[in-house]
Amino acid sequence: MSRYWSDIVSKLQPYIAGEQPRIPGLVKLNTNENPYGPSPRALEAIGQATDDCLRLYPDPAATELRETIAARHGLTADEVFVGNGSDEVLAHAFQALLKHDLPLLYPDVTYSFYPTYSLLYGIEAIEIPVDDRFQIRLADYNRPCGAIIIPNPNAPTGIGQPLADIEVLVATHPDAVVVIDEAYVDFGGESAIPLISRYPNLLVIQTLSKSRSFAGLRVGFALGQRELIEALVRVKDSFNSYPLDRLAQVAATAAIQDEAWFETCRKKLIASRDHLVAELEALDFEVLPSQANFIFARHESRSGAALLAALRERNILVRLFAKPRIADFLRISIGTDEECAGLVSALKAILAA
Ligand SMILES: *Cc1c(COP(=O)(O)O)cnc(C)c1O
């Protein structure tokens, strides 16, 4: 608290990002980064754009990038909004589209930025409990509300929803904006993008941080009909005209165009995930069914905190959420096969001790 702060500041509950420690040799499985590098074509594009032009402001509308994303998904550029990471896109969506007289609905076990943004923008929110198998029950969202946001697949559980169920949710709430946060959809989920042409209340948000290996570049985007996109543009142009710099725009464009690299990396990751799940189940872990680049798992006889600490001693970092219902689950990002094997042998040693 400080007498210099505005009223809201002391009431905020800022999001706590996963650690980024600078420890050599650390196996970092805590923030869902992709173990494979970004597209070499994207890195080359950054090299080519790194010249005297950087004295000039970038295209405030990121036109080429938006056209590239639109073309990939059969949309038009005015149905695409881009921002500095999907966290920024989400923040604009909360302010522009999710604040109404009736409450915003989201799951009780979900991305912890949602309550943070709700507090920041003064949005009344109701958390809808997931069931005892940590599944989102979309029927529970049939209640008066101003808007709905859910990740699909959900985080940190990794559990996905079939597209048909998402369509029912969107169709039964024609007066409420429904945001589907698809940060992990490329690892086995079903995207709601094909529904956009039929539902003016649907906004789909994706990121280049996970499946395009570009967490360090900070690029995310939203797809929806023009009315929704215009709301985001109005907020963005009241906040920061240039959220994406020149290098981010060219690199993101090249990354989206490099389908071959994208396919190779995500298939490798899905195979590693399925292998790791089998190995952990053999060690008596309960692993929730994951369609993401991470798994959420607990052990029948060890607490999450004990496992986290023991792994950390062996230079392996995973994530834990000290929240009711999920405090014993470890969220483990999928690394290379070598990293996954290191994790499994560390866990074997820990459990044998
Ligand atoms: C990682 C993540 C994001 C945001 O990622 P950015 O790096 O800001 O693009 C958004 N939603 C969920 C559920 C995530 O896990």
mmCIF file of C-alpha atoms and ligand atoms in Angstrom, residues 32 85-88 90 111 114 151 155 181 183-184 207-210 218-220, ligand 1:
data_model
loop_
_atom_site.group_PDB
_atom_site.id
_atom_site.type_symbol
_atom_site.label_atom_id
_atom_site.label_comp_id
_atom_site.label_asym_id
_atom_site.label_seq_id
_atom_site.Cartn_x
_atom_site.Cartn_y
_atom_site.Cartn_z
ATOM 1 C CA ASN A 32 4.276 -25.037 -21.249
ATOM 2 C CA GLY A 85 0.546 -12.394 -26.720
ATOM 3 C CA SER A 86 -2.900 -13.830 -26.270
ATOM 4 C CA ASP A 87 -2.840 -12.555 -22.685
ATOM 5 C CA GLU A 88 -3.116 -9.043 -24.092
ATOM 6 C CA LEU A 90 -7.699 -11.733 -23.583
ATOM 7 C CA TYR A 111 -6.554 -20.275 -16.403
ATOM 8 C CA TYR A 114 -9.377 -14.846 -15.728
ATOM 9 C CA PRO A 151 -10.334 -22.601 -22.494
ATOM 10 C CA ALA A 155 -5.894 -25.362 -18.459
ATOM 11 C CA ASP A 181 -9.436 -19.705 -25.401
ATOM 12 C CA ALA A 183 -4.091 -21.768 -26.458
ATOM 13 C CA TYR A 184 -3.568 -25.562 -26.641
ATOM 14 C CA THR A 207 -1.510 -17.946 -29.444
ATOM 15 C CA LEU A 208 1.820 -18.555 -31.158
ATOM 16 C CA SER A 209 3.416 -19.227 -27.763
ATOM 17 C CA LYS A 210 2.707 -22.931 -27.558
ATOM 18 C CA ARG A 218 4.567 -12.437 -27.786
ATOM 19 C CA VAL A 219 1.930 -12.878 -30.487
ATOM 20 C CA GLY A 220 -1.669 -13.967 -29.999
HETATM 21 C C1 LIG B 1 -0.389 -19.780 -22.252
HETATM 22 C C2 LIG B 1 -1.849 -19.401 -22.220
HETATM 23 C C3 LIG B 1 -2.307 -18.194 -22.769
HETATM 24 C C4 LIG B 1 -1.452 -17.048 -23.177
HETATM 25 O O1 LIG B 1 -0.370 -17.166 -23.818
HETATM 26 P P1 LIG B 1 0.405 -15.947 -24.440
HETATM 27 O O2 LIG B 1 1.814 -16.380 -24.276
HETATM 28 O O3 LIG B 1 0.083 -14.688 -23.693
HETATM 29 O O4 LIG B 1 -0.055 -15.877 -25.834
HETATM 30 C C5 LIG B 1 -3.650 -17.963 -22.799
HETATM 31 N N1 LIG B 1 -4.530 -18.829 -22.308
HETATM 32 C C6 LIG B 1 -4.143 -19.971 -21.743
HETATM 33 C C7 LIG B 1 -5.164 -20.889 -21.205
HETATM 34 C C8 LIG B 1 -2.786 -20.280 -21.669
HETATM 35 O O5 LIG B 1 -2.390 -21.384 -21.049
#
